[in-house]
Coordinates of C-alpha atoms and ligand atoms in Angstrom, one line a residue:
M1 CA 8.9 47.2 -13.0
K2 CA 8.4 50.9 -12.2
T3 CA 6.3 53.0 -14.5
D4 CA 9.3 55.2 -15.2
E5 CA 11.3 52.1 -16.2
I6 CA 8.6 51.0 -18.6
R7 CA 8.5 54.4 -20.3
T8 CA 12.3 54.3 -20.8
S9 CA 12.4 50.7 -21.9
F10 CA 9.7 51.1 -24.5
L11 CA 11.6 54.0 -26.1
E12 CA 14.9 52.1 -25.9
F13 CA 13.3 49.1 -27.6
F14 CA 12.1 51.2 -30.6
R15 CA 15.4 53.1 -30.7
Q16 CA 17.0 49.8 -31.3
K17 CA 14.5 49.3 -34.1
E18 CA 15.8 52.5 -35.7
H19 CA 13.0 54.7 -34.7
K20 CA 13.5 58.4 -34.0
I21 CA 12.6 59.1 -30.4
V22 CA 10.4 62.1 -30.4
P23 CA 9.5 64.0 -27.2
S24 CA 5.9 64.3 -26.1
D25 CA 4.1 67.1 -27.8
L26 CA 2.5 69.6 -25.5
L27 CA -0.8 68.7 -24.0
V28 CA -2.1 71.9 -25.5
P29 CA -1.1 71.5 -29.2
Q30 CA 0.2 74.8 -30.6
D31 CA -0.6 74.2 -34.3
D32 CA -3.7 72.2 -34.2
P33 CA -6.9 74.2 -33.9
T34 CA -9.1 71.0 -34.3
V35 CA -8.4 69.7 -30.7
L36 CA -8.4 71.3 -27.3
F37 CA -6.0 68.8 -25.8
T38 CA -3.7 66.3 -27.5
P39 CA -5.8 63.1 -27.6
A40 CA -3.3 60.5 -28.9
G41 CA 0.3 59.9 -29.8
M42 CA -0.4 60.2 -33.5
N43 CA -1.7 63.8 -33.1
Q44 CA 1.7 65.5 -33.6
F45 CA 2.3 63.4 -36.8
K46 CA -1.0 64.2 -38.5
D47 CA 0.7 66.0 -41.3
M48 CA 3.1 63.1 -41.9
F49 CA 0.2 60.6 -42.1
L50 CA -1.4 62.8 -44.7
G51 CA 1.8 63.2 -46.6
R52 CA 1.7 66.9 -46.0
G53 CA 4.7 67.5 -43.9
K54 CA 8.4 67.2 -44.5
M55 CA 9.5 63.6 -44.1
E56 CA 12.7 63.9 -42.1
F57 CA 12.2 60.4 -40.8
T58 CA 9.9 57.5 -41.5
R59 CA 9.9 55.8 -38.1
A60 CA 9.2 57.4 -34.8
A61 CA 8.4 56.5 -31.2
S62 CA 7.1 58.6 -28.3
C63 CA 5.5 58.7 -24.9
Q64 CA 2.7 61.2 -25.3
K65 CA 0.8 63.2 -22.7
C66 CA -2.8 62.9 -23.6
L67 CA -6.1 64.3 -22.3
R68 CA -9.5 63.0 -23.4
T69 CA -12.9 63.7 -21.9
D70 CA -14.7 61.2 -24.0
D71 CA -14.6 58.5 -21.3
I72 CA -15.0 60.8 -18.3
E73 CA -18.0 58.9 -17.0
K74 CA -15.9 55.7 -16.8
V75 CA -13.0 57.4 -14.8
G76 CA -12.9 55.9 -11.4
Q77 CA -15.6 53.4 -12.2
T78 CA -13.3 51.1 -14.2
P79 CA -9.8 50.0 -13.4
G80 CA -8.2 51.6 -16.5
H81 CA -9.9 54.8 -17.7
H82 CA -8.4 58.3 -17.3
T83 CA -8.8 61.8 -18.5
F84 CA -5.0 62.5 -18.5
F85 CA -2.9 59.5 -19.4
E86 CA 0.4 58.7 -21.2
M87 CA 0.4 56.8 -24.5
L88 CA 3.4 55.0 -25.7
G89 CA 3.5 54.6 -29.4
N90 CA 5.5 53.6 -32.4
F91 CA 4.8 55.1 -35.9
S92 CA 5.6 54.3 -39.4
F93 CA 5.1 56.8 -42.2
G94 CA 5.1 54.7 -45.4
D95 CA 7.9 52.6 -43.9
Y96 CA 7.2 49.2 -42.2
F97 CA 3.7 47.8 -42.1
K98 CA 1.6 45.1 -40.4
K99 CA 4.2 42.3 -40.1
E100 CA 6.9 44.3 -38.4
A101 CA 4.4 46.2 -36.2
I102 CA 2.9 43.0 -34.9
Q103 CA 6.2 41.2 -34.6
W104 CA 7.8 44.0 -32.6
A105 CA 4.9 44.5 -30.3
W106 CA 5.0 40.8 -29.5
E107 CA 8.8 40.9 -29.0
Y108 CA 8.6 43.9 -26.7
L109 CA 5.8 42.4 -24.5
L110 CA 7.4 38.9 -24.3
E111 CA 11.1 39.6 -24.3
W112 CA 11.4 43.0 -22.7
L113 CA 8.5 43.0 -20.3
H114 CA 8.5 39.2 -19.9
I115 CA 4.7 39.0 -19.9
P116 CA 3.8 35.3 -20.0
E117 CA 2.6 34.5 -23.6
E118 CA -0.3 32.4 -22.3
R119 CA -1.8 35.6 -20.7
L120 CA -2.1 37.4 -24.0
V121 CA -4.9 37.3 -26.5
V122 CA -5.4 39.5 -29.6
S123 CA -8.3 40.9 -31.6
I124 CA -8.4 41.7 -35.3
Y125 CA -10.8 43.4 -37.7
E126 CA -13.1 40.8 -39.1
E127 CA -12.1 41.4 -42.7
D128 CA -8.4 41.7 -42.0
N129 CA -7.2 38.3 -43.1
E130 CA -3.7 39.6 -43.5
A131 CA -3.4 40.5 -39.8
A132 CA -5.1 37.1 -38.8
E133 CA -2.5 35.3 -40.9
I134 CA 0.4 37.2 -39.4
W135 CA -0.8 36.4 -35.9
E136 CA -1.4 32.8 -36.6
K137 CA 1.3 31.7 -39.0
H138 CA 4.1 34.2 -38.4
I139 CA 3.8 34.7 -34.6
G140 CA 2.2 31.4 -33.7
V141 CA -0.8 32.6 -31.7
A142 CA -3.5 29.9 -31.4
R143 CA -6.6 30.5 -33.5
D144 CA -8.8 30.5 -30.4
K145 CA -6.9 33.4 -29.0
I146 CA -7.5 35.6 -32.0
Y147 CA -10.8 37.3 -31.8
A148 CA -12.4 39.0 -34.8
F149 CA -14.6 42.0 -34.2
G150 CA -16.4 44.6 -36.4
P151 CA -15.6 48.3 -37.1
G152 CA -16.8 49.5 -33.7
E153 CA -14.0 47.6 -32.0
N154 CA -11.3 47.1 -34.5
F155 CA -11.2 50.1 -36.8
W156 CA -9.6 53.5 -36.0
P157 CA -11.3 55.9 -35.9
A158 CA -14.1 53.5 -34.7
N159 CA -16.9 53.0 -37.2
V160 CA -15.2 55.4 -39.6
Q161 CA -17.0 53.8 -42.7
T162 CA -20.4 55.0 -41.4
L163 CA -19.5 57.9 -39.2
G164 CA -16.5 59.5 -40.8
P165 CA -14.3 61.5 -40.6
N166 CA -12.9 61.5 -44.1
G167 CA -9.2 60.8 -44.4
P168 CA -6.6 58.2 -43.4
C169 CA -7.9 55.4 -41.3
G170 CA -7.6 51.7 -41.0
P171 CA -8.2 48.4 -39.3
C172 CA -6.5 47.7 -36.0
T173 CA -5.4 44.8 -34.0
E174 CA -5.4 44.9 -30.2
I175 CA -3.4 43.0 -27.6
F176 CA -5.1 42.2 -24.3
Y177 CA -3.8 40.8 -21.1
D178 CA -6.1 38.2 -19.7
Q179 CA -6.4 38.5 -15.9
G180 CA -8.2 35.2 -15.8
E181 CA -11.8 34.1 -15.2
D182 CA -11.9 35.0 -11.6
V183 CA -11.5 38.7 -12.3
G184 CA -14.2 39.0 -15.0
C185 CA -17.9 38.8 -15.2
G186 CA -17.8 35.0 -15.6
T187 CA -20.4 34.8 -18.3
P188 CA -19.8 32.3 -21.1
Q189 CA -19.9 35.1 -23.8
C190 CA -17.1 37.1 -22.1
D191 CA -14.4 38.0 -24.6
P192 CA -12.0 41.0 -25.0
S193 CA -14.9 43.2 -26.2
C194 CA -16.6 42.8 -22.9
D195 CA -16.8 45.8 -20.5
C196 CA -15.8 43.7 -17.5
P197 CA -12.2 44.0 -16.1
R198 CA -11.0 40.5 -17.2
Y199 CA -9.3 41.6 -20.4
V200 CA -7.0 44.6 -20.1
E201 CA -6.5 46.3 -23.5
V202 CA -2.8 47.0 -23.5
W203 CA -1.9 48.0 -27.0
N204 CA -3.7 49.1 -30.1
L205 CA -1.9 48.8 -33.5
V206 CA -3.6 50.7 -36.2
F207 CA -2.9 49.9 -39.8
T208 CA -3.5 53.3 -41.4
Q209 CA -4.0 52.0 -45.0
F210 CA -7.2 53.7 -46.3
D211 CA -8.4 57.1 -47.2
R212 CA -12.1 57.4 -46.3
Q213 CA -14.1 59.3 -48.9
S214 CA -17.3 61.3 -48.5
D215 CA -19.4 58.4 -49.9
G216 CA -18.1 56.1 -47.1
S217 CA -15.8 54.1 -49.4
L218 CA -12.3 53.3 -48.4
V219 CA -9.6 54.0 -51.0
P220 CA -6.2 52.4 -50.4
L221 CA -3.5 54.9 -49.5
P222 CA -0.4 54.9 -51.7
R223 CA 1.8 54.9 -48.5
K224 CA 0.7 52.7 -45.6
N225 CA 1.3 53.9 -42.1
I226 CA 1.4 52.4 -38.6
D227 CA 0.1 54.2 -35.6
T228 CA 0.2 52.3 -32.3
G229 CA -0.9 53.3 -28.8
M230 CA 0.0 51.5 -25.7
G231 CA -1.5 52.7 -22.4
L232 CA 1.4 53.3 -20.0
E233 CA -0.7 53.1 -16.8
R234 CA -2.4 49.9 -17.9
T235 CA 0.8 48.3 -18.8
A236 CA 2.2 49.4 -15.4
A237 CA -0.8 47.8 -13.7
V238 CA -0.1 44.5 -15.5
M239 CA 3.6 44.6 -14.7
Q240 CA 3.1 45.5 -11.1
G241 CA 0.3 42.9 -10.6
V242 CA -2.2 45.4 -9.2
A243 CA -5.9 45.4 -9.7
T244 CA -6.3 48.9 -11.1
N245 CA -4.3 51.7 -12.7
F246 CA -4.8 53.7 -9.5
D247 CA -2.7 51.2 -7.5
I248 CA 0.5 51.6 -9.6
D249 CA 3.5 53.3 -8.2
I250 CA 2.8 56.7 -9.8
F251 CA -0.8 56.8 -8.5
A252 CA -0.7 55.1 -5.1
P253 CA 0.9 58.0 -3.3
I254 CA -1.8 60.4 -4.7
I255 CA -4.6 58.0 -3.5
N256 CA -2.9 57.6 -0.1
Q257 CA -2.6 61.3 0.5
L258 CA -6.2 61.8 -0.6
S259 CA -7.4 59.0 1.6
S260 CA -5.7 60.5 4.7
G261 CA -6.6 64.1 3.8
L262 CA -10.2 63.2 3.5
S263 CA -10.1 60.6 6.4
Q264 CA -11.6 57.9 4.1
A265 CA -10.0 54.5 4.0
Y266 CA -9.2 53.2 0.5
G267 CA -10.1 49.7 -0.4
T268 CA -13.0 49.1 1.9
D269 CA -16.0 50.6 0.2
E270 CA -16.4 50.6 -3.6
E271 CA -18.3 54.0 -3.6
I272 CA -15.5 55.7 -1.7
D273 CA -12.8 54.1 -3.8
R274 CA -14.5 55.3 -7.0
R275 CA -14.5 58.9 -5.8
L276 CA -11.0 58.8 -4.5
R277 CA -9.8 57.4 -7.9
R278 CA -11.7 60.1 -9.7
I279 CA -10.3 62.9 -7.6
A280 CA -6.8 61.5 -8.1
D281 CA -7.3 61.3 -11.9
H282 CA -8.7 64.8 -12.2
I283 CA -6.1 66.5 -10.0
R284 CA -3.3 64.9 -12.0
A285 CA -5.0 66.1 -15.3
V286 CA -5.4 69.7 -14.1
T287 CA -1.9 69.7 -12.8
F288 CA -0.6 69.0 -16.3
A289 CA -3.0 71.4 -18.0
I290 CA -2.2 74.3 -15.6
A291 CA 1.5 73.5 -16.0
E292 CA 1.1 74.3 -19.7
G293 CA -0.6 77.6 -19.0
V294 CA -4.3 76.7 -19.0
L295 CA -6.2 78.6 -16.3
P296 CA -9.7 77.6 -15.1
S297 CA -12.3 79.7 -17.0
N298 CA -15.7 79.3 -18.7
E299 CA -14.2 78.8 -22.2
A300 CA -12.7 75.9 -24.1
R301 CA -9.6 74.5 -22.3
G302 CA -10.1 76.5 -19.2
Y303 CA -13.6 75.2 -19.0
V304 CA -12.4 71.6 -19.1
V305 CA -10.0 72.4 -16.2
R306 CA -12.8 74.1 -14.2
R307 CA -15.1 71.2 -14.8
L308 CA -12.5 68.6 -13.7
L309 CA -11.8 70.5 -10.5
R310 CA -15.5 70.9 -9.8
R311 CA -16.3 67.3 -10.3
A312 CA -13.4 66.4 -8.0
A313 CA -14.7 69.0 -5.4
M314 CA -18.2 67.5 -5.5
D315 CA -16.7 64.1 -4.9
A316 CA -14.8 65.5 -1.9
R317 CA -18.0 67.1 -0.6
F318 CA -19.7 63.7 -0.9
L319 CA -16.9 62.4 1.3
R320 CA -17.8 65.2 3.7
S321 CA -15.0 67.6 3.0
T322 CA -15.5 71.2 2.0
D323 CA -12.0 72.3 2.8
A324 CA -9.6 73.4 0.0
L325 CA -7.4 70.3 -0.1
F326 CA -6.5 69.6 -3.7
F327 CA -3.7 72.2 -3.9
Q328 CA -1.9 70.1 -1.2
I329 CA -1.9 67.1 -3.5
V330 CA 0.0 68.9 -6.3
P331 CA 3.5 68.3 -4.8
T332 CA 2.8 64.6 -4.7
V333 CA 1.7 64.6 -8.3
V334 CA 4.9 66.5 -9.2
E335 CA 7.0 64.1 -7.2
V336 CA 5.7 61.0 -9.0
M337 CA 5.8 62.5 -12.4
K338 CA 8.9 64.6 -12.3
E339 CA 11.3 62.1 -13.7
A340 CA 9.6 62.1 -17.0
Y341 CA 8.3 65.7 -16.8
P342 CA 11.0 67.8 -14.9
D343 CA 9.3 71.0 -16.0
L344 CA 6.6 70.4 -13.5
V345 CA 9.0 71.1 -10.7
Q346 CA 9.4 74.8 -11.7
R347 CA 5.7 75.2 -12.2
E348 CA 4.6 73.7 -8.9
G349 CA 4.2 76.9 -7.0
H350 CA 2.0 78.4 -9.8
I351 CA -0.1 75.2 -10.1
V352 CA -0.7 75.1 -6.3
Q353 CA -1.8 78.8 -6.3
V354 CA -4.2 78.4 -9.2
I355 CA -5.8 75.3 -7.8
R356 CA -6.1 76.8 -4.3
S357 CA -7.8 79.9 -5.6
E358 CA -10.2 77.9 -7.8
E359 CA -11.1 75.6 -5.0
E360 CA -12.0 78.6 -2.8
R361 CA -13.9 80.3 -5.5
F362 CA -15.9 77.2 -6.1
Q363 CA -17.1 77.1 -2.5
D364 CA -18.4 80.6 -2.9
T365 CA -20.0 79.7 -6.2
L366 CA -21.8 76.7 -4.6
E367 CA -23.2 79.0 -1.9
A368 CA -24.3 81.6 -4.5
G369 CA -25.9 78.8 -6.6
T370 CA -27.9 77.5 -3.7
R371 CA -29.1 81.1 -3.0
R372 CA -30.1 81.7 -6.6
L373 CA -31.9 78.4 -6.8
E374 CA -33.9 79.2 -3.7
E375 CA -34.8 82.6 -5.2
K376 CA -36.0 80.8 -8.3
L377 CA -38.0 78.3 -6.4
S378 CA -39.6 81.0 -4.3
Q379 CA -40.7 82.8 -7.5
M380 CA -42.0 79.5 -8.9
K381 CA -44.0 78.8 -5.8
Q382 CA -45.6 82.2 -6.1
K383 CA -46.7 81.4 -9.6
G384 CA -47.9 78.1 -8.6
Q385 CA -45.4 76.1 -10.7
G386 CA -44.6 72.7 -9.4
E387 CA -41.8 71.4 -11.6
L388 CA -38.3 72.9 -12.3
P389 CA -37.7 72.6 -16.1
G390 CA -34.8 70.3 -17.0
E391 CA -32.9 73.0 -18.9
E392 CA -33.2 75.3 -15.8
A393 CA -31.9 72.5 -13.5
F394 CA -29.1 71.9 -15.9
R395 CA -28.1 75.6 -15.8
F396 CA -27.7 75.3 -12.0
Y397 CA -25.6 72.3 -12.5
D398 CA -23.5 73.7 -15.3
T399 CA -23.0 77.3 -14.0
Y400 CA -22.8 76.7 -10.3
G401 CA -21.7 73.0 -10.2
L402 CA -24.8 72.0 -8.1
P403 CA -25.2 68.2 -8.6
L404 CA -28.6 66.9 -9.6
E405 CA -29.1 65.3 -6.2
T406 CA -28.5 68.5 -4.4
I407 CA -30.9 70.4 -6.7
Q408 CA -33.5 67.7 -6.1
E409 CA -33.0 68.0 -2.3
I410 CA -33.4 71.7 -2.3
C411 CA -36.4 71.5 -4.6
S412 CA -38.1 68.9 -2.4
E413 CA -38.0 71.4 0.5
W414 CA -40.1 73.7 -1.6
D415 CA -42.3 70.8 -2.7
I416 CA -41.2 71.2 -6.3
T417 CA -40.1 68.3 -8.5
V418 CA -37.3 68.4 -11.1
D419 CA -37.7 67.4 -14.8
V420 CA -35.0 64.8 -14.7
D421 CA -35.5 63.7 -18.4
G422 CA -35.0 67.3 -19.5
F423 CA -31.9 67.6 -17.3
N424 CA -30.5 64.4 -18.9
K425 CA -31.2 65.6 -22.4
A426 CA -29.4 68.9 -21.7
M427 CA -26.5 67.0 -20.2
E428 CA -26.3 64.7 -23.3
A429 CA -26.3 67.7 -25.6
Q430 CA -23.4 69.1 -23.7
R431 CA -21.5 65.8 -23.8
E432 CA -22.0 65.8 -27.5
L433 CA -20.4 69.2 -27.6
A434 CA -17.5 68.0 -25.5
R435 CA -17.0 65.0 -27.8
T436 CA -16.8 67.3 -30.7
A437 CA -14.4 69.6 -28.9
S438 CA -12.1 66.7 -27.9
G439 CA -11.5 66.3 -31.6
L440 CA -11.8 62.6 -31.7
G441 CA -15.4 62.8 -32.8
G442 CA -14.9 64.5 -36.1
E443 CA -11.9 66.3 -37.2
I444 CA -8.9 64.3 -36.5
F445 CA -8.1 63.8 -40.1
T446 CA -10.1 66.4 -42.0
V447 CA -8.9 66.5 -45.6
D448 CA -9.8 69.6 -47.5
Q449 CA -10.0 70.2 -51.2
I450 CA -6.6 71.7 -51.6
A451 CA -4.9 69.1 -49.5
A452 CA -6.5 66.4 -51.6
R453 CA -5.3 68.1 -54.7
I454 CA -1.7 68.4 -53.3
K455 CA -1.6 64.6 -53.8
G456 CA -2.0 65.3 -57.5
L457 CA 0.9 67.8 -57.3
I458 CA 3.3 65.4 -55.6
V459 CA 6.3 64.9 -57.7
S460 CA 6.7 61.1 -57.9
G461 CA 10.2 59.8 -57.5
K462 CA 11.7 56.4 -57.7
K463 CA 9.9 53.2 -56.6
K464 CA 11.0 51.6 -53.4
T465 CA 10.1 48.3 -51.8
T466 CA 9.0 48.1 -48.1
G467 CA 10.1 45.4 -45.7
E468 CA 6.9 43.6 -46.5
E469 CA 7.0 41.3 -49.5
G470 CA 5.7 42.6 -52.7
T471 CA 4.5 46.0 -51.4
E472 CA 5.7 48.9 -53.4
F473 CA 5.1 52.6 -53.0
L474 CA 6.4 55.7 -54.5
D475 CA 9.2 57.5 -52.8
D476 CA 7.4 60.9 -53.1
K477 CA 8.8 64.3 -53.0
I478 CA 6.3 66.5 -51.2
L479 CA 5.7 69.8 -52.9
E480 CA 6.4 72.9 -50.7
T481 CA 6.4 76.6 -51.0
E482 CA 9.8 78.1 -50.1
F483 CA 9.4 81.1 -47.7
L484 CA 11.7 84.0 -48.7
G485 CA 10.0 86.6 -46.5
N486 CA 12.8 86.7 -43.9
K487 CA 15.2 88.1 -46.5
M488 CA 13.0 90.0 -49.0
L489 CA 9.6 91.5 -49.4
E490 CA 9.5 91.1 -53.2
S491 CA 10.4 88.1 -55.4
E492 CA 9.8 86.3 -58.6
A493 CA 7.6 83.2 -58.4
E494 CA 5.5 80.7 -60.4
I495 CA 1.8 80.0 -59.9
L496 CA 1.6 76.3 -59.0
D497 CA -2.1 76.1 -58.2
L498 CA -5.0 78.4 -58.7
S499 CA -8.4 77.9 -57.3
D500 CA -11.6 79.8 -56.6
K501 CA -12.5 80.8 -53.0
D502 CA -14.2 77.4 -52.4
E503 CA -10.9 75.7 -53.4
N504 CA -12.1 74.4 -56.7
P505 CA -9.2 74.2 -59.2
Q506 CA -9.2 76.8 -62.0
E507 CA -7.0 77.2 -65.1
T508 CA -7.7 81.0 -65.2
A509 CA -9.5 83.6 -63.2
S510 CA -10.6 87.0 -64.5
A511 CA -10.9 90.4 -62.9
G512 CA -13.4 90.5 -60.0
E513 CA -13.0 86.9 -59.1
E514 CA -11.8 85.8 -55.7
V515 CA -8.9 83.3 -55.8
I516 CA -6.5 81.2 -53.8
I517 CA -3.0 81.0 -55.2
I518 CA -0.1 78.7 -54.3
L519 CA 3.4 79.8 -55.4
D520 CA 6.6 77.8 -55.6
Q521 CA 8.3 80.5 -53.4
T522 CA 7.0 83.6 -51.7
P523 CA 8.0 86.6 -49.6
F524 CA 4.4 86.6 -48.0
Y525 CA 4.4 85.7 -44.3
A526 CA 1.5 83.3 -43.6
E527 CA -0.6 83.7 -40.4
S528 CA 1.0 81.9 -37.6
G529 CA 2.1 82.4 -33.9
G530 CA -0.7 85.0 -33.7
Q531 CA 0.8 87.2 -36.4
V532 CA -1.7 87.8 -39.1
G533 CA -0.8 87.0 -42.8
D534 CA 0.8 89.5 -45.2
T535 CA -1.1 91.4 -47.8
G536 CA 0.2 92.8 -51.1
V537 CA 0.1 92.0 -54.8
I538 CA 0.9 89.3 -57.2
E539 CA 1.7 90.8 -60.6
G540 CA 1.6 88.8 -63.8
E541 CA 2.7 90.1 -67.2
D542 CA -0.9 91.2 -67.9
F543 CA -2.8 90.7 -64.7
L544 CA -2.8 91.8 -61.1
V545 CA -4.0 90.0 -58.0
K546 CA -4.6 91.9 -54.8
V547 CA -3.6 89.6 -51.9
E548 CA -5.8 90.1 -48.8
D549 CA -4.5 87.3 -46.6
T550 CA -1.9 84.5 -46.5
K551 CA -2.3 81.3 -44.6
V552 CA -0.2 78.2 -44.4
R553 CA -1.4 74.7 -45.0
G554 CA 1.0 71.9 -44.5
T555 CA 4.0 72.7 -46.6
L556 CA 2.1 75.2 -48.8
F557 CA 1.4 78.9 -48.5
L558 CA -2.1 80.0 -49.7
H559 CA -2.5 83.5 -50.9
Y560 CA -6.1 84.7 -50.7
G561 CA -7.1 87.6 -52.9
Q562 CA -9.0 89.0 -55.8
V563 CA -8.0 89.4 -59.5
T564 CA -8.2 93.2 -60.1
K565 CA -6.9 93.4 -63.6
G566 CA -6.6 91.0 -66.6
E567 CA -6.7 87.2 -66.3
A568 CA -4.6 85.2 -63.8
K569 CA -3.3 81.9 -65.2
R570 CA -2.1 78.7 -63.5
G571 CA 1.6 78.2 -64.4
S572 CA 2.3 82.0 -65.0
S573 CA 5.5 83.6 -63.9
V574 CA 4.8 86.5 -61.5
V575 CA 6.3 89.0 -59.1
A576 CA 5.0 88.7 -55.5
K577 CA 5.2 92.0 -53.5
V578 CA 4.4 92.3 -49.9
D579 CA 2.8 95.5 -48.6
E580 CA 6.0 96.8 -46.8
K581 CA 4.5 99.4 -44.6
R582 CA 2.0 97.0 -43.1
R583 CA 4.6 94.3 -42.7
L584 CA 6.9 96.6 -40.8
A585 CA 4.1 97.6 -38.5
L586 CA 3.4 93.9 -37.9
E587 CA 7.1 93.3 -37.1
R588 CA 7.1 96.1 -34.6
N589 CA 4.1 94.7 -32.8
H590 CA 5.6 91.2 -32.9
T591 CA 8.8 92.5 -31.3
A592 CA 6.8 94.3 -28.7
T593 CA 5.1 91.0 -27.6
H594 CA 8.6 89.6 -26.8
L595 CA 9.5 92.7 -24.8
L596 CA 6.3 92.5 -22.9
H597 CA 6.8 88.8 -22.2
F598 CA 10.2 89.5 -20.8
A599 CA 9.0 92.4 -18.7
L600 CA 6.1 90.3 -17.3
R601 CA 8.4 87.5 -16.3
Q602 CA 10.6 90.1 -14.5
V603 CA 7.8 91.7 -12.7
L604 CA 5.4 88.8 -12.0
G605 CA 7.7 85.8 -12.0
P606 CA 8.6 82.9 -14.3
H607 CA 5.1 81.5 -14.3
A608 CA 4.0 84.4 -16.5
Q609 CA 4.0 82.3 -19.7
Q610 CA 2.6 83.2 -23.0
A611 CA -0.8 81.7 -23.5
G612 CA -1.6 83.2 -26.9
A613 CA -1.0 86.4 -28.8
L614 CA -2.3 88.5 -31.6
K615 CA -0.1 90.8 -33.7
T616 CA -1.9 93.0 -36.2
P617 CA -0.5 96.1 -37.9
E618 CA -2.5 98.3 -35.5
R619 CA -2.2 96.6 -32.2
L620 CA -1.0 93.6 -30.2
R621 CA -2.7 91.4 -27.7
F622 CA -0.7 89.2 -25.3
D623 CA -2.3 86.5 -23.2
F624 CA -0.3 85.2 -20.3
T625 CA -0.8 83.0 -17.3
H626 CA -1.1 84.6 -13.9
P627 CA -3.7 83.8 -11.3
Ligands
LIG1 N1 -4.5 56.4 -32.5 C1 -4.8 55.1 -31.9 C2 -5.5 55.3 -30.5 O1 -5.7 56.4 -30.1 C3 -3.5 54.3 -31.7 O2 -2.5 55.2 -31.2 O3 -5.9 54.3 -30.0

């Protein structure tokens, strides 16, 4: 079965199970400052898991473009790790739960993909008797094929009890394809948690049923959710009977082209294979990132793209090529991915151009790095120093892309050693940073004070029973602020929530105090799309609040300001007035960004895409992609 067919069949299966088929979110999420790149299918539904968003549907399925750098060291080394990959997923927001999720996953694998049942084994969280029982009694999986593991393996996020983050989380059950004893490490203790290639983790079903608290306790959520993630490339490898993800139909042409371009046979030498796989993975990842407007740079997303390209370039150098070659691979990537991502076709020329100039620039950087290192070593020699400090060595690696081995080689010509421990320490510190930046480490489900309190503001509706026997939950109505600011700049409103600047709830606040106010309806525009929030006043019968900023959180608008007269009270009727002169200036600058964008596309070409913008009353800034 072709990868394109698996993608389509997965979505069709869940469409038939009454799921809304949602397109992949962008790889560069627009409204989620906590992640650089979309790390998982559930990312675009975070608000719905938290009960913050509008619930227009309660079942969804998607094929999500993801990019993670957490496992970067494993890419190429193992058969199934990537930076960029596609995650198939089905989601329930307070709708179905464990039984249906397990039953449907099994049905899809057996009846739609026709994977032989005897090849599949599953794992559960050691305390999740409910899941164990469903597998054993309901599905009929033999007990010796159900493995129980701890929170490091079978909780999502992993080890959340001890490590956090706070917020929704839950045990998971995973489905593995057993390739047989011959493929694995062959040790008696080998099981699905083993790092060897025998068990391919195909599908992770997360039962998002708890809300982790700061003290590490897990409080049951009123609405239980399902978040599943199935690796498309891994599933394709299983279906196509190939040894690694890099041998599937959408990867093989990339590997083949690299193999001939670098004059290195694939499949004869493990070291060469590893490097070819890594280059293939990284070129695919940067192709997708650049297609969405990311340009190589020294910051955030751009830095990830630059690092991926440089790692690939170092692999190519190891394989004795210093020619710019990767840009020639882009059309092949586009060709194999275009059925699912037709937009790539239009962006191809731009991607080729960006990669080519970055490759050429990197060659120059490497030469400059070598020169600088030699200058440094010459100075050290004069001072009689015999060891290059680890931090210093890391700087040459980080800034100029010189690999440690190259640094050591050059140093040895000067009779200088390298502090390798110090280098590794600096490297580890940077990885830690990268993990945090990827978002999976800490902030995926950050729950703030106000969001937590919103739960208390939820208007409870009628009781409803889920498909699962005996489970009841409230059919909640999520509270929201109605935005009136498109039609008027002044309106009546009611104060729904009043808190101090640290988000602690207050009944009243007197003159001089800084406050955050949530209204039932508001003409204040909240900061978004680069336009800063409105300012103005909120007038009560005998008090006045000067609003200095407005921000949106989920379905609510937060007015940040200071009480300047009298005593503001929760529940009061007020009049909310936007500073009109300032808003009109903002609108003009906003309009101007659209004009500028249009003009840039006319003059530079359709690749000139918006990559960010700032609209203040005084000025505008417009970031766009152009090499
Ligand atoms: N969020 C889970 C994962 O990333 C399942 O989709 O594995």
